[in-house]
Coordinates of N, CA and C in Angstrom, one line a residue:
M225 N -36.4 16.2 -9.2 CA -36.0 15.1 -10.2 C -34.8 14.3 -9.7
R226 N -34.9 13.0 -9.7 CA -33.8 12.2 -9.3 C -32.6 12.2 -10.3
Q227 N -31.4 12.5 -9.7 CA -30.2 12.6 -10.6 C -29.8 11.2 -11.1
V228 N -29.6 11.0 -12.4 CA -29.2 9.8 -12.9 C -27.6 9.9 -13.1
K229 N -27.0 9.0 -12.4 CA -25.5 9.1 -12.5 C -24.9 8.1 -13.5
K230 N -23.8 8.5 -14.1 CA -23.2 7.5 -15.0 C -22.8 6.3 -14.4
P231 N -22.8 5.1 -15.1 CA -22.5 3.8 -14.5 C -21.1 3.8 -13.7
E232 N -20.1 4.4 -14.4 CA -18.8 4.4 -13.8 C -18.7 5.2 -12.5
V233 N -19.5 6.3 -12.4 CA -19.6 7.1 -11.2 C -20.3 6.3 -10.1
R234 N -21.4 5.7 -10.4 CA -22.1 4.9 -9.4 C -21.3 3.8 -8.9
R235 N -20.7 3.1 -9.8 CA -19.8 1.9 -9.4 C -18.7 2.4 -8.4
A236 N -18.1 3.5 -8.8 CA -17.0 4.1 -7.9 C -17.6 4.4 -6.5
E237 N -18.8 5.0 -6.5 CA -19.4 5.3 -5.2 C -19.6 4.1 -4.3
I238 N -20.1 3.0 -5.0 CA -20.3 1.7 -4.3 C -19.0 1.1 -3.7
V239 N -17.9 1.2 -4.6 CA -16.6 0.8 -4.1 C -16.1 1.6 -3.0
D240 N -16.2 2.9 -3.1 CA -15.8 3.8 -1.9 C -16.6 3.4 -0.6
A241 N -17.9 3.2 -0.8 CA -18.7 2.8 0.4 C -18.2 1.5 0.9
A242 N -17.9 0.6 0.0 CA -17.4 -0.7 0.5 C -16.1 -0.6 1.2
V243 N -15.2 0.2 0.7 CA -13.9 0.4 1.4 C -14.1 0.9 2.8
R244 N -15.0 1.9 3.0 CA -15.3 2.4 4.3 C -15.9 1.4 5.2
S245 N -16.9 0.6 4.7 CA -17.5 -0.4 5.5 C -16.5 -1.5 5.9
F246 N -15.7 -2.0 4.9 CA -14.7 -3.0 5.2 C -13.7 -2.6 6.2
V247 N -13.2 -1.3 6.1 CA -12.2 -0.8 7.1 C -12.8 -0.6 8.4
E248 N -14.1 -0.2 8.6 CA -14.7 0.1 9.9 C -15.2 -1.2 10.5
R249 N -15.7 -2.1 9.7 CA -16.4 -3.3 10.2 C -15.7 -4.6 10.1
G250 N -14.7 -4.6 9.2 CA -14.1 -5.9 8.8 C -14.9 -6.6 7.8
Y251 N -14.3 -7.7 7.3 CA -15.0 -8.4 6.2 C -16.3 -9.1 6.6
D252 N -16.1 -9.8 7.8 CA -17.3 -10.7 8.1 C -18.5 -9.8 8.6
Q253 N -18.3 -8.7 9.2 CA -19.4 -7.8 9.7 C -20.0 -6.9 8.6
T254 N -19.4 -6.8 7.5 CA -19.8 -6.0 6.4 C -20.9 -6.8 5.6
T255 N -22.0 -6.1 5.3 CA -23.1 -6.7 4.5 C -23.4 -5.8 3.4
V256 N -24.1 -6.3 2.4 CA -24.5 -5.5 1.2 C -25.3 -4.3 1.7
E257 N -26.2 -4.5 2.7 CA -27.0 -3.4 3.3 C -26.1 -2.3 3.9
S258 N -25.0 -2.7 4.6 CA -24.2 -1.7 5.2 C -23.4 -0.9 4.2
I259 N -23.3 -1.5 3.0 CA -22.6 -0.8 1.9 C -23.6 0.1 1.2
T260 N -24.8 -0.3 1.0 CA -25.8 0.5 0.2 C -26.4 1.5 1.1
G261 N -26.5 1.2 2.4 CA -27.3 2.1 3.3 C -26.8 3.5 3.3
G262 N -25.5 3.7 3.4 CA -24.9 5.0 3.4 C -25.0 5.8 2.1
L263 N -25.3 5.1 1.1 CA -25.4 5.7 -0.2 C -26.9 6.1 -0.5
G264 N -27.8 5.4 0.2 CA -29.2 5.6 0.0 C -29.7 5.0 -1.3
V265 N -29.1 3.9 -1.6 CA -29.6 3.1 -2.9 C -30.1 1.7 -2.4
A266 N -30.8 1.1 -3.3 CA -31.4 -0.2 -3.1 C -30.3 -1.3 -3.3
K267 N -30.6 -2.5 -2.7 CA -29.6 -3.6 -3.0 C -29.5 -3.9 -4.4
G268 N -30.6 -3.7 -5.2 CA -30.6 -4.0 -6.6 C -29.6 -3.2 -7.3
C269 N -29.4 -2.0 -6.9 CA -28.3 -1.1 -7.5 C -26.9 -1.8 -7.3
F270 N -26.7 -2.3 -6.1 CA -25.4 -3.0 -5.8 C -25.3 -4.2 -6.8
Y271 N -26.3 -5.0 -6.9 CA -26.2 -6.2 -7.7 C -26.2 -6.0 -9.2
H272 N -26.5 -4.7 -9.6 CA -26.3 -4.3 -11.0 C -24.8 -4.2 -11.4
Y273 N -24.0 -4.0 -10.4 CA -22.5 -3.8 -10.6 C -21.7 -5.0 -10.0
F274 N -22.2 -5.6 -9.0 CA -21.4 -6.7 -8.3 C -22.3 -7.8 -8.1
S275 N -21.8 -9.0 -8.2 CA -22.6 -10.2 -8.0 C -22.5 -10.7 -6.5
S276 N -21.6 -10.2 -5.7 CA -21.5 -10.7 -4.4 C -20.6 -9.8 -3.6
K277 N -20.6 -10.0 -2.3 CA -19.7 -9.3 -1.3 C -18.3 -9.5 -1.7
E278 N -18.0 -10.8 -2.0 CA -16.6 -11.2 -2.4 C -16.1 -10.4 -3.5
Q279 N -16.9 -10.1 -4.5 CA -16.6 -9.4 -5.7 C -16.3 -7.9 -5.4
V280 N -17.1 -7.3 -4.6 CA -16.9 -6.0 -4.2 C -15.7 -5.8 -3.3
F281 N -15.5 -6.8 -2.5 CA -14.3 -6.8 -1.6 C -13.0 -6.8 -2.5
A282 N -13.0 -7.6 -3.6 CA -11.8 -7.5 -4.5 C -11.7 -6.1 -5.1
A283 N -12.8 -5.5 -5.4 CA -12.7 -4.2 -6.0 C -12.3 -3.2 -5.0
A284 N -12.7 -3.4 -3.7 CA -12.3 -2.4 -2.7 C -10.8 -2.5 -2.4
V285 N -10.3 -3.7 -2.3 CA -8.9 -3.9 -2.1 C -8.1 -3.4 -3.2
D286 N -8.6 -3.5 -4.4 CA -7.9 -3.0 -5.6 C -7.8 -1.5 -5.5
A287 N -9.0 -0.8 -5.1 CA -9.0 0.6 -4.9 C -8.0 1.1 -3.9
I288 N -7.9 0.4 -2.8 CA -7.0 0.7 -1.7 C -5.5 0.6 -2.3
A289 N -5.3 -0.5 -3.0 CA -3.9 -0.7 -3.6 C -3.6 0.5 -4.5
Q290 N -4.6 0.9 -5.3 CA -4.3 2.1 -6.2 C -3.9 3.3 -5.5
R291 N -4.6 3.5 -4.4 CA -4.4 4.7 -3.6 C -2.9 4.7 -2.9
L292 N -2.6 3.5 -2.5 CA -1.2 3.3 -1.9 C -0.2 3.6 -3.0
C293 N -0.5 3.0 -4.2 CA 0.5 3.2 -5.3 C 0.7 4.7 -5.6
A294 N -0.4 5.4 -5.6 CA -0.4 6.8 -6.0 C 0.4 7.6 -4.9
T295 N 0.2 7.2 -3.6 CA 1.0 7.9 -2.5 C 2.5 7.6 -2.7
Y296 N 2.8 6.3 -2.9 CA 4.2 5.8 -2.9 C 4.9 6.5 -4.2
L297 N 4.2 6.5 -5.3 CA 4.8 7.1 -6.5 C 5.1 8.6 -6.3
A298 N 4.1 9.3 -5.7 CA 4.4 10.7 -5.4 C 5.6 10.9 -4.6
L299 N 5.9 10.1 -3.6 CA 7.0 10.2 -2.8 C 8.3 9.9 -3.6
L300 N 8.3 8.8 -4.3 CA 9.4 8.3 -5.1 C 9.8 9.3 -6.2
Q301 N 8.8 10.0 -6.8 CA 9.0 10.8 -8.0 C 9.0 12.3 -7.7
D302 N 9.2 12.6 -6.5 CA 9.3 14.0 -6.1 C 10.6 14.6 -6.4
D303 N 10.8 15.1 -7.6 CA 12.1 15.6 -8.0 C 12.7 16.8 -7.3
S304 N 11.8 17.4 -6.5 CA 12.2 18.6 -5.7 C 13.1 18.2 -4.6
R305 N 13.2 16.9 -4.3 CA 14.0 16.4 -3.1 C 15.0 15.4 -3.7
P306 N 16.2 15.3 -2.9 CA 17.2 14.4 -3.4 C 16.8 12.9 -3.2
P307 N 17.4 12.1 -4.0 CA 17.0 10.6 -4.0 C 17.0 10.0 -2.7
G308 N 18.0 10.2 -1.8 CA 18.0 9.6 -0.5 C 16.8 10.0 0.4
A309 N 16.5 11.3 0.4 CA 15.4 11.7 1.1 C 14.0 11.1 0.7
R310 N 13.9 11.0 -0.7 CA 12.7 10.4 -1.2 C 12.6 8.9 -0.8
L311 N 13.7 8.2 -0.9 CA 13.7 6.8 -0.6 C 13.4 6.6 0.9
L312 N 13.9 7.4 1.8 CA 13.6 7.3 3.2 C 12.1 7.6 3.5
S313 N 11.6 8.6 2.8 CA 10.2 8.9 3.0 C 9.3 7.7 2.6
Y314 N 9.7 7.1 1.5 CA 8.9 5.9 1.1 C 8.9 4.8 2.2
I315 N 10.2 4.5 2.7 CA 10.3 3.5 3.7 C 9.5 3.8 4.9
D316 N 9.6 5.1 5.4 CA 8.9 5.6 6.6 C 7.4 5.5 6.4
H317 N 6.9 5.9 5.2 CA 5.5 5.9 5.0 C 5.0 4.4 5.0
S318 N 5.8 3.5 4.5 CA 5.4 2.1 4.5 C 5.3 1.5 5.9
Y319 N 6.3 1.9 6.7 CA 6.3 1.4 8.1 C 5.2 2.1 8.9
A320 N 4.9 3.4 8.6 CA 3.9 4.1 9.4 C 2.5 3.4 9.2
L321 N 2.2 3.0 7.9 CA 1.0 2.4 7.7 C 0.8 1.1 8.5
T322 N 1.9 0.3 8.5 CA 1.9 -0.9 9.3 C 1.8 -0.7 10.8
E323 N 2.4 0.4 11.3 CA 2.4 0.7 12.7 C 1.0 1.1 13.1
R324 N 0.3 2.0 12.3 CA -1.0 2.5 12.7 C -2.1 1.3 12.7
N325 N -1.9 0.3 11.8 CA -2.8 -0.9 11.8 C -4.3 -0.4 11.9
E326 N -4.6 0.5 11.0 CA -6.0 1.1 11.1 C -7.2 0.1 10.8
A327 N -6.9 -0.9 10.1 CA -8.0 -1.9 9.7 C -7.5 -3.3 10.0
P328 N -7.4 -3.7 11.2 CA -6.9 -5.0 11.5 C -7.8 -6.2 11.0
D329 N -9.1 -6.0 11.1 CA -10.0 -7.0 10.6 C -9.9 -7.2 9.1
L330 N -9.8 -6.1 8.4 CA -9.7 -6.1 6.9 C -8.4 -6.8 6.6
L331 N -7.3 -6.5 7.2 CA -6.0 -7.1 6.9 C -6.0 -8.5 7.2
A332 N -6.6 -8.9 8.4 CA -6.7 -10.3 8.7 C -7.5 -11.1 7.7
A333 N -8.5 -10.6 7.1 CA -9.2 -11.3 6.1 C -8.4 -11.4 4.9
L334 N -7.6 -10.3 4.5 CA -6.9 -10.3 3.3 C -5.7 -11.3 3.4
H335 N -5.2 -11.5 4.6 CA -4.0 -12.4 4.7 C -4.5 -13.8 5.0
G336 N -5.8 -14.1 5.2 CA -6.3 -15.4 5.4 C -6.3 -16.3 4.2
D337 N -6.6 -17.6 4.4 CA -6.6 -18.5 3.3 C -7.6 -18.2 2.2
R338 N -8.7 -17.6 2.6 CA -9.8 -17.4 1.7 C -9.4 -16.4 0.6
F339 N -8.7 -15.4 0.9 CA -8.3 -14.4 -0.1 C -6.8 -14.4 -0.4
R340 N -6.1 -15.5 -0.1 CA -4.6 -15.5 -0.3 C -4.2 -15.2 -1.7
D341 N -4.9 -15.9 -2.7 CA -4.6 -15.7 -4.1 C -4.7 -14.2 -4.5
M342 N -5.9 -13.6 -4.1 CA -6.1 -12.2 -4.4 C -5.1 -11.3 -3.8
H343 N -4.7 -11.6 -2.5 CA -3.7 -10.8 -1.8 C -2.4 -10.8 -2.6
H344 N -2.0 -12.0 -3.0 CA -0.7 -12.1 -3.8 C -0.8 -11.3 -5.1
R345 N -1.9 -11.4 -5.7 CA -2.1 -10.7 -7.0 C -2.0 -9.2 -6.8
I346 N -2.6 -8.7 -5.8 CA -2.5 -7.3 -5.5 C -1.2 -6.8 -5.1
V347 N -0.5 -7.6 -4.3 CA 0.9 -7.3 -3.9 C 1.9 -7.3 -5.1
D348 N 1.7 -8.3 -5.9 CA 2.5 -8.4 -7.2 C 2.3 -7.1 -8.0
R349 N 1.0 -6.7 -8.1 CA 0.7 -5.6 -9.0 C 1.3 -4.3 -8.5
V350 N 1.2 -4.1 -7.2 CA 1.8 -2.9 -6.6 C 3.3 -2.9 -6.8
A351 N 4.0 -4.0 -6.6 CA 5.4 -4.1 -6.8 C 5.8 -3.7 -8.2
D352 N 5.0 -4.3 -9.2 CA 5.2 -4.0 -10.6 C 5.1 -2.6 -10.9
E353 N 4.2 -1.9 -10.3 CA 4.0 -0.4 -10.5 C 5.1 0.4 -9.9
L354 N 5.6 -0.1 -8.7 CA 6.6 0.8 -8.0 C 8.0 0.5 -8.6
R355 N 8.2 -0.7 -9.1 CA 9.6 -1.0 -9.4 C 10.3 0.0 -10.4
P356 N 9.6 0.4 -11.5 CA 10.2 1.3 -12.5 C 10.6 2.6 -11.7
A357 N 9.7 3.1 -10.9 CA 9.9 4.5 -10.2 C 11.1 4.3 -9.3
L358 N 11.2 3.2 -8.6 CA 12.3 3.0 -7.6 C 13.5 2.8 -8.4
C359 N 13.6 2.1 -9.5 CA 14.8 2.0 -10.3 C 15.2 3.3 -10.8
T360 N 14.3 4.2 -11.2 CA 14.6 5.5 -11.7 C 15.3 6.3 -10.7
L361 N 14.7 6.2 -9.4 CA 15.2 7.0 -8.3 C 16.6 6.5 -8.0
L362 N 16.9 5.2 -8.0 CA 18.2 4.7 -7.6 C 19.3 5.1 -8.7
T363 N 18.8 5.1 -9.9 CA 19.7 5.5 -11.1 C 20.0 7.0 -11.0
A364 N 19.0 7.8 -10.5 CA 19.3 9.2 -10.4 C 20.2 9.4 -9.3
G365 N 20.1 8.7 -8.2 CA 21.1 8.7 -7.1 C 22.5 8.4 -7.5
V366 N 22.6 7.4 -8.4 CA 24.0 7.1 -8.9 C 24.5 8.2 -9.7
T367 N 23.7 8.7 -10.6 CA 24.1 9.8 -11.6 C 24.5 11.0 -10.8
Q368 N 23.8 11.3 -9.7 CA 24.1 12.5 -8.9 C 25.2 12.3 -7.9
G369 N 25.8 11.1 -7.8 CA 26.8 10.8 -6.9 C 26.4 10.6 -5.5
E370 N 25.1 10.4 -5.3 CA 24.7 10.1 -3.9 C 24.7 8.6 -3.5
F371 N 24.4 7.8 -4.5 CA 24.5 6.3 -4.3 C 25.6 5.7 -5.0
R372 N 26.1 4.6 -4.5 CA 27.1 3.8 -5.3 C 26.5 2.4 -5.4
V373 N 25.7 2.2 -6.5 CA 25.0 1.0 -6.7 C 25.3 0.5 -8.1
P374 N 25.9 -0.7 -8.2 CA 26.3 -1.2 -9.6 C 25.1 -1.6 -10.4
D375 N 24.0 -2.0 -9.8 CA 22.8 -2.5 -10.5 C 21.6 -1.9 -9.9
P376 N 21.0 -0.8 -10.3 CA 19.9 -0.1 -9.7 C 18.6 -1.0 -9.9
E377 N 18.5 -1.7 -11.0 CA 17.3 -2.6 -11.2 C 17.2 -3.7 -10.2
F378 N 18.4 -4.4 -10.0 CA 18.4 -5.5 -9.0 C 18.2 -4.9 -7.6
T379 N 18.8 -3.8 -7.3 CA 18.6 -3.2 -6.0 C 17.1 -2.9 -5.7
A380 N 16.5 -2.4 -6.7 CA 15.0 -2.0 -6.6 C 14.2 -3.3 -6.3
I381 N 14.5 -4.4 -7.0 CA 13.8 -5.6 -6.8 C 14.1 -6.2 -5.4
A382 N 15.4 -6.1 -5.0 CA 15.7 -6.6 -3.7 C 15.0 -5.8 -2.6
L383 N 14.9 -4.5 -2.7 CA 14.3 -3.7 -1.7 C 12.8 -4.0 -1.6
L384 N 12.1 -4.0 -2.7 CA 10.7 -4.3 -2.8 C 10.4 -5.7 -2.2
G385 N 11.3 -6.6 -2.5 CA 11.1 -8.0 -2.0 C 11.2 -8.0 -0.5
A386 N 12.2 -7.3 0.0 CA 12.4 -7.3 1.4 C 11.2 -6.6 2.2
L387 N 10.7 -5.5 1.6 CA 9.6 -4.8 2.3 C 8.3 -5.7 2.2
R388 N 8.1 -6.4 1.1 CA 7.0 -7.3 1.0 C 7.0 -8.4 2.0
E389 N 8.2 -9.0 2.1 CA 8.3 -10.1 3.1 C 8.2 -9.6 4.5
L390 N 8.7 -8.5 4.8 CA 8.5 -7.9 6.2 C 7.1 -7.7 6.5
H391 N 6.3 -7.1 5.6 CA 4.9 -6.9 6.0 C 4.1 -8.1 6.1
E392 N 4.5 -9.1 5.3 CA 3.9 -10.4 5.5 C 4.1 -10.9 6.9
V393 N 5.3 -10.8 7.4 CA 5.7 -11.3 8.7 C 4.9 -10.4 9.8
Y394 N 4.8 -9.1 9.6 CA 4.2 -8.2 10.5 C 2.6 -8.6 10.7
A395 N 2.1 -9.0 9.6 CA 0.6 -9.3 9.6 C 0.4 -10.5 10.5
E396 N 1.4 -11.4 10.6 CA 1.3 -12.6 11.4 C 1.8 -12.4 12.8
R397 N 2.8 -11.4 12.9 CA 3.4 -11.2 14.3 C 3.3 -9.7 14.7
P398 N 2.2 -9.3 15.1 CA 2.0 -7.9 15.4 C 2.8 -7.5 16.7
D399 N 3.4 -8.5 17.4 CA 4.1 -8.2 18.6 C 5.6 -7.7 18.3
L400 N 6.0 -7.9 17.0 CA 7.4 -7.5 16.7 C 7.6 -6.0 16.8
D401 N 8.8 -5.6 17.0 CA 9.2 -4.2 17.2 C 9.5 -3.6 15.9
L402 N 8.5 -2.9 15.3 CA 8.7 -2.4 13.9 C 9.7 -1.2 13.9
R403 N 9.8 -0.4 14.9 CA 10.8 0.6 14.9 C 12.2 0.1 14.9
A404 N 12.5 -0.9 15.7 CA 13.8 -1.5 15.7 C 14.1 -2.1 14.3
H405 N 13.1 -2.8 13.7 CA 13.4 -3.4 12.4 C 13.6 -2.4 11.3
R406 N 12.8 -1.2 11.4 CA 13.1 -0.1 10.5 C 14.5 0.4 10.5
A407 N 15.0 0.6 11.8 CA 16.4 1.0 11.9 C 17.4 0.0 11.3
T408 N 17.1 -1.2 11.5 CA 18.0 -2.3 11.0 C 17.9 -2.2 9.4
L409 N 16.7 -2.1 8.8 CA 16.5 -2.1 7.4 C 17.2 -0.8 6.9
V410 N 17.2 0.3 7.5 CA 17.8 1.5 7.0 C 19.4 1.3 7.0
D411 N 19.8 0.7 8.1 CA 21.3 0.3 8.2 C 21.7 -0.5 7.0
L412 N 20.9 -1.6 6.7 CA 21.3 -2.5 5.6 C 21.2 -1.8 4.3
L413 N 20.2 -0.9 4.2 CA 20.1 -0.2 2.9 C 21.2 0.8 2.7
E414 N 21.7 1.4 3.8 CA 22.9 2.4 3.6 C 24.1 1.6 3.2
R415 N 24.2 0.3 3.7 CA 25.3 -0.5 3.3 C 25.2 -0.9 1.8
M416 N 24.0 -1.1 1.4 CA 23.7 -1.5 0.0 C 23.9 -0.3 -0.9
L417 N 23.6 0.9 -0.5 CA 23.7 2.0 -1.3 C 25.1 2.7 -1.2
G418 N 25.8 2.3 -0.3 CA 27.1 2.9 -0.1 C 27.1 4.4 0.4
T419 N 26.1 4.7 1.2 CA 26.0 6.1 1.6 C 25.1 6.1 2.9
A420 N 25.2 7.2 3.6 CA 24.3 7.5 4.8 C 23.1 8.2 4.3
L421 N 21.9 7.7 4.6 CA 20.7 8.3 4.3 C 20.4 9.6 5.2
P422 N 19.7 10.5 4.7 CA 19.5 11.8 5.5 C 18.7 11.5 6.8
H423 N 19.1 12.3 7.8 CA 18.4 12.3 9.1 C 17.0 12.7 8.9
T424 N 16.0 12.0 9.7 CA 14.6 12.5 9.6 C 14.2 12.6 11.1
D425 N 13.0 13.4 11.2 CA 12.4 13.5 12.5 C 12.0 12.1 13.1
R426 N 11.6 11.3 12.2 CA 11.3 9.9 12.7 C 12.4 9.2 13.4
Q427 N 13.6 9.4 12.7 CA 14.8 8.8 13.4 C 15.0 9.3 14.7
A428 N 14.8 10.7 14.9 CA 15.1 11.3 16.1 C 14.2 10.8 17.3
E429 N 12.9 10.3 16.9 CA 12.0 9.8 17.9 C 12.4 8.4 18.4
E430 N 13.2 7.7 17.7 CA 13.6 6.3 18.1 C 14.7 6.3 19.2

């Protein structure tokens, strides 16, 4: 007997399959058939939930953004570690994702003119979700005497803005030296926080 899945479960499966296809093939080479083929469902099932490839692309990008947010929030909110170590882990993870460049075709489509508005909406939403956690981390660092920051909220906004702009530049200039830029960013951040951030294995590699 064929299992009938709840609509939200089936939709999530289609989005997950779309994420895999977009990452592996890029936007242009992904088709509705490549998305549904791995699931063993008909195209009609796809069109029950999405009207077009563009619509499922938006859902796939949203799903990727949610996963990134969950990862970043876990790093920022890990109270078992001091604020400085958490902050550096967040920056390192952000740079590591850019360095790996695991889905260049997907990123190229997302940064192109066609999806520019959607890209900005997603980036804005991620920043909105991370800002309170980053502000809380900076405030904790001040309270614990690790940071000397007069305005944690402004500092959080400034840091998120800097990272956002850097990643926009990296998407257009893959030739840039990310490791050198990371070292410069950490140096600027230490000046902003009034403290030296903890040494990491990643720093030792540079």
